[in-house]
Amino acid sequence: MTISQAAGNVCTVSALNTKKHQTTNSVESEVIYLPSTDCAIKSQASLSAFTSYRVGGAADLYVAPRNLEALQASLKYAKERDLKVTTLGAGSNLLVSDGGISGLVIATRHLRFSNFDPNTGQLTVAAGESIPSLAWAAAELGWQGLEWAVGIPGTAGGAVVMNAGAHNSCIADMLVSAQVLSPDGTLETLTPEQLGYSYRTSLLQGGDRIVTQATLQLAPGADPAKVVAITKEHKKHRLSTQPYNFPSCGSVFRNPKPYSAGWLIEQTGLKGYQIGGAQVALLHANFIVNRGGAKASDIFCLIRHIQHQVQERWSINLEPEVKMLGEFQGAC
Ligand SMILES: Cc1cc2nc3c(=O)[nH]c(=O)nc-3n(C[C@H](O)[C@H](O)[C@H](O)COP(=O)(O)OP(=O)(O)OC[C@H]3O[C@@H](n4cnc5c(N)ncnc54)[C@H](O)[C@@H]3O)c2cc1C
Ligand SMILES: NC(=O)C1=CN([C@@H]2O[C@H](COP(=O)(O)OP(=O)(O)OC[C@H]3O[C@@H](n4cnc5c(N)ncnc54)[C@H](OP(=O)(O)O)[C@@H]3O)[C@@H](O)[C@H]2O)C=CC1
Ligand SMILES: C=C(O[C@H]1[C@H](O)[C@@H](CO)O[C@H](OP(=O)(O)OP(=O)(O)OC[C@H]2O[C@@H](n3ccc(=O)[nH]c3=O)[C@H](O)[C@@H]2O)[C@@H]1NC(C)=O)C(=O)O
């Protein structure tokens, strides 16, 4: 079964359709439907609710397709209107500017489907499935391999693009293949070699292909209690070393090996340093947390301040892991 066959909400509306919606401030906004589907294209859709930082402006246009056909229709809609497309997973590694994003934002989190195949030990998932939920589900089945992924609040698609990892494991280690959709509507199945993986990097980053599905090789047959216990240990370790009590994007910078960014930032004396509502976390200096009311520009300026200070002190350039979307020029 594929995501197309698995989608419960099959899009059925056959013609371009518009409806008037009353918004809370009594301004009428128009909802357009993606042609041949029942997927609403929202205009000026606030993205702060869709990013873990809880900051950022609106998408000019936003759509969240529930199946492959609707995703393909979204791309076609953008192509016909020459709109820039931005793909959004769970938004857990994103900093969206206060001015928002132009063009069409396509959210993949409603692409849902998962299949644990006991014959092969392979887990095939649609791009929108939650990585931590899969980690817990695999553990409860006694399937080893995803214990490390607990606590990473992203989607499968985002994990494939970012090469998400922790505890010396990462997606690239277990990826069998990823299905990707190109702007012209072509679907391809790619191997990890074709995706050019390295630490927190893949060839999909910064590109225009959308991950629709991934297959991971896991190892079934272990004692579920043991796999759950290891998964719980990883979660416990995270909660004691990383700040989960405030919105963040996880690690802001890649580790400039052999150093760790957190150590460098702490040694530069920046723990607790704050710009507006954005603060270098007290528990882990490679996390910037939104202490409440932060603007995207606060976070952006804090990122630039950290880079500048670490460069001055250590002559090391910290590369952001977080993806910045929208316009930040003149923010600081
Ligand atoms: C508390 C916390 C802890 C974290 N811990 C870790 C950790 O231990 N290890 C780790 O690696 N990361 C960690 N992260 C970062 C983040 O969760 C991962 O990078 C995650 O893989 C991002 O997935 P996402 O679905 O949220 O992607 P998003 O943040 O939505 O997007 C990330 C990038 O991928 C692109 N993208 C997303 N989905 C698709 C798709 N289907 N097709 C094409 N492009 C797509 C986006 O355009 C963007 O460029 C943490 C984040 C938080 C908030
Ligand atoms: N700081 C930030 O910016 C952000 C932090 N987060 C945090 O990230 C964390 C991710 O945690 P994580 O545990 O990986 O995933 P979640 O807590 O998100 O849980 C994911 C799924 O796994 C299930 N689950 C959770 N714990 C267990 C368990 N002990 N046994 C079996 N199933 C379980 C949940 O079931 P059920 O629903 O039944 O509990 C849920 O379906 C959460 O604490 C979340 O609050 C998330 C986004 C942003
Ligand atoms: C959270 C992320 O991934 C995390 C992942 O969860 C953890 C666990 O495996 O390992 C990496 O963190 P990390 O390298 O900071 O791991 P930690 O073990 O917390 O710290 C490394 C070293 O830095 C030191 N450290 C860390 C934070 C700090 O404020 N001060 C400090 O001195 C620690 O004492 C340790 O000696 C990933 N980060 C990167 C950039 O690779 C993410 O990518 O978003």
JSON list of N, CA and C in Angstrom, two decimals, residues 193-260:
[
{"chain": "A", "resi": 193, "resn": "GLU", "atom": "N", "xyz": [22.89, 6.43, -1.02]},
{"chain": "A", "resi": 193, "resn": "GLU", "atom": "CA", "xyz": [24.07, 6.88, -1.77]},
{"chain": "A", "resi": 193, "resn": "GLU", "atom": "C", "xyz": [23.69, 8.05, -2.68]},
{"chain": "A", "resi": 194, "resn": "GLN", "atom": "N", "xyz": [22.53, 7.95, -3.30]},
{"chain": "A", "resi": 194, "resn": "GLN", "atom": "CA", "xyz": [22.10, 9.02, -4.21]},
{"chain": "A", "resi": 194, "resn": "GLN", "atom": "C", "xyz": [21.74, 10.31, -3.46]},
{"chain": "A", "resi": 195, "resn": "LEU", "atom": "N", "xyz": [21.52, 10.17, -2.15]},
{"chain": "A", "resi": 195, "resn": "LEU", "atom": "CA", "xyz": [21.14, 11.35, -1.36]},
{"chain": "A", "resi": 195, "resn": "LEU", "atom": "C", "xyz": [22.35, 12.06, -0.75]},
{"chain": "A", "resi": 196, "resn": "GLY", "atom": "N", "xyz": [23.55, 11.53, -0.97]},
{"chain": "A", "resi": 196, "resn": "GLY", "atom": "CA", "xyz": [24.78, 12.20, -0.56]},
{"chain": "A", "resi": 196, "resn": "GLY", "atom": "C", "xyz": [24.84, 12.56, 0.92]},
{"chain": "A", "resi": 197, "resn": "TYR", "atom": "N", "xyz": [24.56, 11.58, 1.75]},
{"chain": "A", "resi": 197, "resn": "TYR", "atom": "CA", "xyz": [24.48, 11.86, 3.19]},
{"chain": "A", "resi": 197, "resn": "TYR", "atom": "C", "xyz": [25.83, 12.11, 3.84]},
{"chain": "A", "resi": 198, "resn": "SER", "atom": "N", "xyz": [25.86, 13.09, 4.75]},
{"chain": "A", "resi": 198, "resn": "SER", "atom": "CA", "xyz": [26.91, 13.17, 5.77]},
{"chain": "A", "resi": 198, "resn": "SER", "atom": "C", "xyz": [26.26, 13.78, 7.01]},
{"chain": "A", "resi": 199, "resn": "TYR", "atom": "N", "xyz": [27.06, 14.09, 8.01]},
{"chain": "A", "resi": 199, "resn": "TYR", "atom": "CA", "xyz": [26.54, 14.57, 9.30]},
{"chain": "A", "resi": 199, "resn": "TYR", "atom": "C", "xyz": [25.53, 15.72, 9.12]},
{"chain": "A", "resi": 200, "resn": "ARG", "atom": "N", "xyz": [24.27, 15.48, 9.47]},
{"chain": "A", "resi": 200, "resn": "ARG", "atom": "CA", "xyz": [23.16, 16.45, 9.41]},
{"chain": "A", "resi": 200, "resn": "ARG", "atom": "C", "xyz": [23.01, 17.10, 8.02]},
{"chain": "A", "resi": 201, "resn": "THR", "atom": "N", "xyz": [23.43, 16.38, 6.99]},
{"chain": "A", "resi": 201, "resn": "THR", "atom": "CA", "xyz": [23.41, 16.94, 5.63]},
{"chain": "A", "resi": 201, "resn": "THR", "atom": "C", "xyz": [22.89, 15.91, 4.63]},
{"chain": "A", "resi": 202, "resn": "SER", "atom": "N", "xyz": [22.17, 16.41, 3.61]},
{"chain": "A", "resi": 202, "resn": "SER", "atom": "CA", "xyz": [21.82, 15.57, 2.45]},
{"chain": "A", "resi": 202, "resn": "SER", "atom": "C", "xyz": [21.69, 16.47, 1.24]},
{"chain": "A", "resi": 203, "resn": "LEU", "atom": "N", "xyz": [21.72, 15.85, 0.07]},
{"chain": "A", "resi": 203, "resn": "LEU", "atom": "CA", "xyz": [21.58, 16.63, -1.16]},
{"chain": "A", "resi": 203, "resn": "LEU", "atom": "C", "xyz": [20.18, 17.22, -1.31]},
{"chain": "A", "resi": 204, "resn": "LEU", "atom": "N", "xyz": [19.24, 16.77, -0.48]},
{"chain": "A", "resi": 204, "resn": "LEU", "atom": "CA", "xyz": [17.89, 17.31, -0.58]},
{"chain": "A", "resi": 204, "resn": "LEU", "atom": "C", "xyz": [17.78, 18.69, 0.05]},
{"chain": "A", "resi": 205, "resn": "GLN", "atom": "N", "xyz": [18.75, 19.04, 0.92]},
{"chain": "A", "resi": 205, "resn": "GLN", "atom": "CA", "xyz": [18.67, 20.34, 1.60]},
{"chain": "A", "resi": 205, "resn": "GLN", "atom": "C", "xyz": [18.83, 21.47, 0.59]},
{"chain": "A", "resi": 206, "resn": "GLY", "atom": "N", "xyz": [17.95, 22.44, 0.68]},
{"chain": "A", "resi": 206, "resn": "GLY", "atom": "CA", "xyz": [18.03, 23.59, -0.21]},
{"chain": "A", "resi": 206, "resn": "GLY", "atom": "C", "xyz": [17.53, 23.31, -1.62]},
{"chain": "A", "resi": 207, "resn": "GLY", "atom": "N", "xyz": [17.06, 22.10, -1.87]},
{"chain": "A", "resi": 207, "resn": "GLY", "atom": "CA", "xyz": [16.59, 21.76, -3.21]},
{"chain": "A", "resi": 207, "resn": "GLY", "atom": "C", "xyz": [15.08, 21.91, -3.33]},
{"chain": "A", "resi": 208, "resn": "ASP", "atom": "N", "xyz": [14.55, 21.43, -4.47]},
{"chain": "A", "resi": 208, "resn": "ASP", "atom": "CA", "xyz": [13.12, 21.62, -4.69]},
{"chain": "A", "resi": 208, "resn": "ASP", "atom": "C", "xyz": [12.36, 20.30, -4.76]},
{"chain": "A", "resi": 209, "resn": "ARG", "atom": "N", "xyz": [13.03, 19.19, -4.33]},
{"chain": "A", "resi": 209, "resn": "ARG", "atom": "CA", "xyz": [12.34, 17.90, -4.35]},
{"chain": "A", "resi": 209, "resn": "ARG", "atom": "C", "xyz": [11.66, 17.66, -3.00]},
{"chain": "A", "resi": 210, "resn": "ILE", "atom": "N", "xyz": [10.51, 17.03, -3.04]},
{"chain": "A", "resi": 210, "resn": "ILE", "atom": "CA", "xyz": [9.76, 16.78, -1.80]},
{"chain": "A", "resi": 210, "resn": "ILE", "atom": "C", "xyz": [9.80, 15.29, -1.49]},
{"chain": "A", "resi": 211, "resn": "VAL", "atom": "N", "xyz": [10.19, 14.96, -0.26]},
{"chain": "A", "resi": 211, "resn": "VAL", "atom": "CA", "xyz": [10.18, 13.57, 0.17]},
{"chain": "A", "resi": 211, "resn": "VAL", "atom": "C", "xyz": [8.73, 13.18, 0.45]},
{"chain": "A", "resi": 212, "resn": "THR", "atom": "N", "xyz": [8.29, 12.08, -0.15]},
{"chain": "A", "resi": 212, "resn": "THR", "atom": "CA", "xyz": [6.91, 11.65, 0.06]},
{"chain": "A", "resi": 212, "resn": "THR", "atom": "C", "xyz": [6.83, 10.41, 0.95]},
{"chain": "A", "resi": 213, "resn": "GLN", "atom": "N", "xyz": [7.89, 9.62, 0.95]},
{"chain": "A", "resi": 213, "resn": "GLN", "atom": "CA", "xyz": [7.84, 8.32, 1.64]},
{"chain": "A", "resi": 213, "resn": "GLN", "atom": "C", "xyz": [9.27, 7.85, 1.91]},
{"chain": "A", "resi": 214, "resn": "ALA", "atom": "N", "xyz": [9.45, 7.07, 2.97]},
{"chain": "A", "resi": 214, "resn": "ALA", "atom": "CA", "xyz": [10.78, 6.52, 3.26]},
{"chain": "A", "resi": 214, "resn": "ALA", "atom": "C", "xyz": [10.65, 5.09, 3.76]},
{"chain": "A", "resi": 215, "resn": "THR", "atom": "N", "xyz": [11.65, 4.28, 3.44]},
{"chain": "A", "resi": 215, "resn": "THR", "atom": "CA", "xyz": [11.70, 2.91, 3.97]},
{"chain": "A", "resi": 215, "resn": "THR", "atom": "C", "xyz": [12.96, 2.76, 4.80]},
{"chain": "A", "resi": 216, "resn": "LEU", "atom": "N", "xyz": [12.77, 2.30, 6.04]},
{"chain": "A", "resi": 216, "resn": "LEU", "atom": "CA", "xyz": [13.90, 2.15, 6.98]},
{"chain": "A", "resi": 216, "resn": "LEU", "atom": "C", "xyz": [14.09, 0.68, 7.30]},
{"chain": "A", "resi": 217, "resn": "GLN", "atom": "N", "xyz": [15.34, 0.26, 7.42]},
{"chain": "A", "resi": 217, "resn": "GLN", "atom": "CA", "xyz": [15.63, -1.13, 7.80]},
{"chain": "A", "resi": 217, "resn": "GLN", "atom": "C", "xyz": [15.77, -1.20, 9.31]},
{"chain": "A", "resi": 218, "resn": "LEU", "atom": "N", "xyz": [14.87, -1.93, 9.97]},
{"chain": "A", "resi": 218, "resn": "LEU", "atom": "CA", "xyz": [14.96, -2.12, 11.42]},
{"chain": "A", "resi": 218, "resn": "LEU", "atom": "C", "xyz": [15.20, -3.61, 11.70]},
{"chain": "A", "resi": 219, "resn": "ALA", "atom": "N", "xyz": [15.32, -3.94, 12.98]},
{"chain": "A", "resi": 219, "resn": "ALA", "atom": "CA", "xyz": [15.61, -5.32, 13.36]},
{"chain": "A", "resi": 219, "resn": "ALA", "atom": "C", "xyz": [14.53, -5.84, 14.31]},
{"chain": "A", "resi": 220, "resn": "PRO", "atom": "N", "xyz": [13.55, -6.56, 13.77]},
{"chain": "A", "resi": 220, "resn": "PRO", "atom": "CA", "xyz": [12.47, -7.08, 14.61]},
{"chain": "A", "resi": 220, "resn": "PRO", "atom": "C", "xyz": [12.94, -8.25, 15.48]},
{"chain": "A", "resi": 221, "resn": "GLY", "atom": "N", "xyz": [12.11, -8.64, 16.44]},
{"chain": "A", "resi": 221, "resn": "GLY", "atom": "CA", "xyz": [12.36, -9.88, 17.17]},
{"chain": "A", "resi": 221, "resn": "GLY", "atom": "C", "xyz": [13.00, -9.71, 18.53]},
{"chain": "A", "resi": 222, "resn": "ALA", "atom": "N", "xyz": [13.26, -8.48, 18.97]},
{"chain": "A", "resi": 222, "resn": "ALA", "atom": "CA", "xyz": [13.84, -8.31, 20.30]},
{"chain": "A", "resi": 222, "resn": "ALA", "atom": "C", "xyz": [12.72, -8.27, 21.35]},
{"chain": "A", "resi": 223, "resn": "ASP", "atom": "N", "xyz": [13.11, -8.30, 22.60]},
{"chain": "A", "resi": 223, "resn": "ASP", "atom": "CA", "xyz": [12.13, -8.23, 23.68]},
{"chain": "A", "resi": 223, "resn": "ASP", "atom": "C", "xyz": [11.61, -6.78, 23.77]},
{"chain": "A", "resi": 224, "resn": "PRO", "atom": "N", "xyz": [10.32, -6.56, 23.53]},
{"chain": "A", "resi": 224, "resn": "PRO", "atom": "CA", "xyz": [9.79, -5.19, 23.55]},
{"chain": "A", "resi": 224, "resn": "PRO", "atom": "C", "xyz": [10.17, -4.44, 24.83]},
{"chain": "A", "resi": 225, "resn": "ALA", "atom": "N", "xyz": [10.13, -5.13, 25.96]},
{"chain": "A", "resi": 225, "resn": "ALA", "atom": "CA", "xyz": [10.42, -4.45, 27.24]},
{"chain": "A", "resi": 225, "resn": "ALA", "atom": "C", "xyz": [11.84, -3.87, 27.23]},
{"chain": "A", "resi": 226, "resn": "LYS", "atom": "N", "xyz": [12.76, -4.63, 26.61]},
{"chain": "A", "resi": 226, "resn": "LYS", "atom": "CA", "xyz": [14.15, -4.16, 26.55]},
{"chain": "A", "resi": 226, "resn": "LYS", "atom": "C", "xyz": [14.28, -2.95, 25.62]},
{"chain": "A", "resi": 227, "resn": "VAL", "atom": "N", "xyz": [13.62, -3.00, 24.47]},
{"chain": "A", "resi": 227, "resn": "VAL", "atom": "CA", "xyz": [13.73, -1.88, 23.51]},
{"chain": "A", "resi": 227, "resn": "VAL", "atom": "C", "xyz": [13.05, -0.64, 24.10]},
{"chain": "A", "resi": 228, "resn": "VAL", "atom": "N", "xyz": [11.91, -0.85, 24.76]},
{"chain": "A", "resi": 228, "resn": "VAL", "atom": "CA", "xyz": [11.23, 0.30, 25.40]},
{"chain": "A", "resi": 228, "resn": "VAL", "atom": "C", "xyz": [12.14, 0.88, 26.49]},
{"chain": "A", "resi": 229, "resn": "ALA", "atom": "N", "xyz": [12.82, 0.02, 27.24]},
{"chain": "A", "resi": 229, "resn": "ALA", "atom": "CA", "xyz": [13.69, 0.51, 28.32]},
{"chain": "A", "resi": 229, "resn": "ALA", "atom": "C", "xyz": [14.83, 1.37, 27.77]},
{"chain": "A", "resi": 230, "resn": "ILE", "atom": "N", "xyz": [15.42, 0.93, 26.65]},
{"chain": "A", "resi": 230, "resn": "ILE", "atom": "CA", "xyz": [16.52, 1.72, 26.05]},
{"chain": "A", "resi": 230, "resn": "ILE", "atom": "C", "xyz": [15.97, 3.06, 25.54]},
{"chain": "A", "resi": 231, "resn": "THR", "atom": "N", "xyz": [14.79, 2.99, 24.91]},
{"chain": "A", "resi": 231, "resn": "THR", "atom": "CA", "xyz": [14.16, 4.21, 24.38]},
{"chain": "A", "resi": 231, "resn": "THR", "atom": "C", "xyz": [13.90, 5.20, 25.52]},
{"chain": "A", "resi": 232, "resn": "LYS", "atom": "N", "xyz": [13.40, 4.67, 26.63]},
{"chain": "A", "resi": 232, "resn": "LYS", "atom": "CA", "xyz": [13.12, 5.52, 27.80]},
{"chain": "A", "resi": 232, "resn": "LYS", "atom": "C", "xyz": [14.42, 6.15, 28.33]},
{"chain": "A", "resi": 233, "resn": "GLU", "atom": "N", "xyz": [15.49, 5.35, 28.32]},
{"chain": "A", "resi": 233, "resn": "GLU", "atom": "CA", "xyz": [16.79, 5.87, 28.80]},
{"chain": "A", "resi": 233, "resn": "GLU", "atom": "C", "xyz": [17.23, 7.07, 27.95]},
{"chain": "A", "resi": 234, "resn": "HIS", "atom": "N", "xyz": [17.08, 6.93, 26.61]},
{"chain": "A", "resi": 234, "resn": "HIS", "atom": "CA", "xyz": [17.46, 8.02, 25.71]},
{"chain": "A", "resi": 234, "resn": "HIS", "atom": "C", "xyz": [16.63, 9.27, 26.00]},
{"chain": "A", "resi": 235, "resn": "LYS", "atom": "N", "xyz": [15.33, 9.05, 26.22]},
{"chain": "A", "resi": 235, "resn": "LYS", "atom": "CA", "xyz": [14.45, 10.20, 26.50]},
{"chain": "A", "resi": 235, "resn": "LYS", "atom": "C", "xyz": [14.86, 10.86, 27.82]},
{"chain": "A", "resi": 236, "resn": "LYS", "atom": "N", "xyz": [15.16, 10.03, 28.81]},
{"chain": "A", "resi": 236, "resn": "LYS", "atom": "CA", "xyz": [15.56, 10.55, 30.13]},
{"chain": "A", "resi": 236, "resn": "LYS", "atom": "C", "xyz": [16.85, 11.37, 30.01]},
{"chain": "A", "resi": 237, "resn": "HIS", "atom": "N", "xyz": [17.79, 10.82, 29.23]},
{"chain": "A", "resi": 237, "resn": "HIS", "atom": "CA", "xyz": [19.07, 11.52, 29.05]},
{"chain": "A", "resi": 237, "resn": "HIS", "atom": "C", "xyz": [18.83, 12.87, 28.40]},
{"chain": "A", "resi": 238, "resn": "ARG", "atom": "N", "xyz": [17.98, 12.88, 27.37]},
{"chain": "A", "resi": 238, "resn": "ARG", "atom": "CA", "xyz": [17.65, 14.14, 26.70]},
{"chain": "A", "resi": 238, "resn": "ARG", "atom": "C", "xyz": [17.06, 15.16, 27.65]},
{"chain": "A", "resi": 239, "resn": "LEU", "atom": "N", "xyz": [16.07, 14.70, 28.42]},
{"chain": "A", "resi": 239, "resn": "LEU", "atom": "CA", "xyz": [15.39, 15.65, 29.30]},
{"chain": "A", "resi": 239, "resn": "LEU", "atom": "C", "xyz": [16.34, 16.22, 30.35]},
{"chain": "A", "resi": 240, "resn": "SER", "atom": "N", "xyz": [17.43, 15.49, 30.65]},
{"chain": "A", "resi": 240, "resn": "SER", "atom": "CA", "xyz": [18.36, 16.01, 31.65]},
{"chain": "A", "resi": 240, "resn": "SER", "atom": "C", "xyz": [19.47, 16.86, 31.02]},
{"chain": "A", "resi": 241, "resn": "THR", "atom": "N", "xyz": [19.65, 16.76, 29.70]},
{"chain": "A", "resi": 241, "resn": "THR", "atom": "CA", "xyz": [20.75, 17.52, 29.07]},
{"chain": "A", "resi": 241, "resn": "THR", "atom": "C", "xyz": [20.25, 18.61, 28.11]},
{"chain": "A", "resi": 242, "resn": "GLN", "atom": "N", "xyz": [18.97, 18.53, 27.68]},
{"chain": "A", "resi": 242, "resn": "GLN", "atom": "CA", "xyz": [18.46, 19.49, 26.70]},
{"chain": "A", "resi": 242, "resn": "GLN", "atom": "C", "xyz": [17.19, 20.14, 27.25]},
{"chain": "A", "resi": 243, "resn": "PRO", "atom": "N", "xyz": [17.01, 21.43, 26.92]},
{"chain": "A", "resi": 243, "resn": "PRO", "atom": "CA", "xyz": [15.84, 22.14, 27.45]},
{"chain": "A", "resi": 243, "resn": "PRO", "atom": "C", "xyz": [14.57, 21.84, 26.67]},
{"chain": "A", "resi": 244, "resn": "TYR", "atom": "N", "xyz": [13.68, 21.06, 27.25]},
{"chain": "A", "resi": 244, "resn": "TYR", "atom": "CA", "xyz": [12.40, 20.76, 26.59]},
{"chain": "A", "resi": 244, "resn": "TYR", "atom": "C", "xyz": [11.29, 21.65, 27.12]},
{"chain": "A", "resi": 245, "resn": "ASN", "atom": "N", "xyz": [11.62, 22.53, 28.08]},
{"chain": "A", "resi": 245, "resn": "ASN", "atom": "CA", "xyz": [10.57, 23.32, 28.74]},
{"chain": "A", "resi": 245, "resn": "ASN", "atom": "C", "xyz": [10.23, 24.63, 28.02]},
{"chain": "A", "resi": 246, "resn": "PHE", "atom": "N", "xyz": [11.02, 24.99, 26.99]},
{"chain": "A", "resi": 246, "resn": "PHE", "atom": "CA", "xyz": [10.72, 26.19, 26.21]},
{"chain": "A", "resi": 246, "resn": "PHE", "atom": "C", "xyz": [10.84, 25.85, 24.73]},
{"chain": "A", "resi": 247, "resn": "PRO", "atom": "N", "xyz": [10.11, 26.59, 23.88]},
{"chain": "A", "resi": 247, "resn": "PRO", "atom": "CA", "xyz": [10.21, 26.33, 22.44]},
{"chain": "A", "resi": 247, "resn": "PRO", "atom": "C", "xyz": [11.63, 26.52, 21.91]},
{"chain": "A", "resi": 248, "resn": "SER", "atom": "N", "xyz": [12.03, 25.62, 21.02]},
{"chain": "A", "resi": 248, "resn": "SER", "atom": "CA", "xyz": [13.39, 25.69, 20.44]},
{"chain": "A", "resi": 248, "resn": "SER", "atom": "C", "xyz": [13.37, 25.00, 19.08]},
{"chain": "A", "resi": 249, "resn": "CYS", "atom": "N", "xyz": [14.57, 24.89, 18.48]},
{"chain": "A", "resi": 249, "resn": "CYS", "atom": "CA", "xyz": [14.68, 24.10, 17.24]},
{"chain": "A", "resi": 249, "resn": "CYS", "atom": "C", "xyz": [15.68, 22.97, 17.46]},
{"chain": "A", "resi": 250, "resn": "GLY", "atom": "N", "xyz": [15.93, 22.61, 18.73]},
{"chain": "A", "resi": 250, "resn": "GLY", "atom": "CA", "xyz": [17.01, 21.66, 19.00]},
{"chain": "A", "resi": 250, "resn": "GLY", "atom": "C", "xyz": [18.34, 22.39, 18.88]},
{"chain": "A", "resi": 251, "resn": "SER", "atom": "N", "xyz": [19.38, 21.68, 18.45]},
{"chain": "A", "resi": 251, "resn": "SER", "atom": "CA", "xyz": [20.69, 22.32, 18.29]},
{"chain": "A", "resi": 251, "resn": "SER", "atom": "C", "xyz": [20.62, 23.39, 17.21]},
{"chain": "A", "resi": 252, "resn": "VAL", "atom": "N", "xyz": [21.13, 24.56, 17.50]},
{"chain": "A", "resi": 252, "resn": "VAL", "atom": "CA", "xyz": [21.10, 25.65, 16.51]},
{"chain": "A", "resi": 252, "resn": "VAL", "atom": "C", "xyz": [22.22, 25.46, 15.49]},
{"chain": "A", "resi": 253, "resn": "PHE", "atom": "N", "xyz": [23.41, 25.01, 15.98]},
{"chain": "A", "resi": 253, "resn": "PHE", "atom": "CA", "xyz": [24.57, 24.88, 15.10]},
{"chain": "A", "resi": 253, "resn": "PHE", "atom": "C", "xyz": [24.99, 23.42, 14.98]},
{"chain": "A", "resi": 254, "resn": "ARG", "atom": "N", "xyz": [25.56, 23.07, 13.84]},
{"chain": "A", "resi": 254, "resn": "ARG", "atom": "CA", "xyz": [26.23, 21.77, 13.70]},
{"chain": "A", "resi": 254, "resn": "ARG", "atom": "C", "xyz": [27.47, 21.80, 14.58]},
{"chain": "A", "resi": 255, "resn": "ASN", "atom": "N", "xyz": [27.89, 20.66, 15.07]},
{"chain": "A", "resi": 255, "resn": "ASN", "atom": "CA", "xyz": [29.14, 20.62, 15.84]},
{"chain": "A", "resi": 255, "resn": "ASN", "atom": "C", "xyz": [30.31, 20.77, 14.89]},
{"chain": "A", "resi": 256, "resn": "PRO", "atom": "N", "xyz": [31.21, 21.74, 15.13]},
{"chain": "A", "resi": 256, "resn": "PRO", "atom": "CA", "xyz": [32.40, 21.88, 14.26]},
{"chain": "A", "resi": 256, "resn": "PRO", "atom": "C", "xyz": [33.46, 20.91, 14.75]},
{"chain": "A", "resi": 257, "resn": "LYS", "atom": "N", "xyz": [33.34, 19.65, 14.32]},
{"chain": "A", "resi": 257, "resn": "LYS", "atom": "CA", "xyz": [34.17, 18.59, 14.89]},
{"chain": "A", "resi": 257, "resn": "LYS", "atom": "C", "xyz": [35.65, 18.94, 14.79]},
{"chain": "A", "resi": 258, "resn": "PRO", "atom": "N", "xyz": [36.48, 18.69, 15.79]},
{"chain": "A", "resi": 258, "resn": "PRO", "atom": "CA", "xyz": [36.20, 17.83, 16.95]},
{"chain": "A", "resi": 258, "resn": "PRO", "atom": "C", "xyz": [35.55, 18.55, 18.12]},
{"chain": "A", "resi": 259, "resn": "TYR", "atom": "N", "xyz": [35.18, 19.81, 17.96]},
{"chain": "A", "resi": 259, "resn": "TYR", "atom": "CA", "xyz": [34.56, 20.53, 19.08]},
{"chain": "A", "resi": 259, "resn": "TYR", "atom": "C", "xyz": [33.07, 20.28, 19.10]},
{"chain": "A", "resi": 260, "resn": "SER", "atom": "N", "xyz": [32.45, 20.59, 20.23]},
{"chain": "A", "resi": 260, "resn": "SER", "atom": "CA", "xyz": [30.99, 20.62, 20.23]},
{"chain": "A", "resi": 260, "resn": "SER", "atom": "C", "xyz": [30.59, 22.08, 20.39]}
]
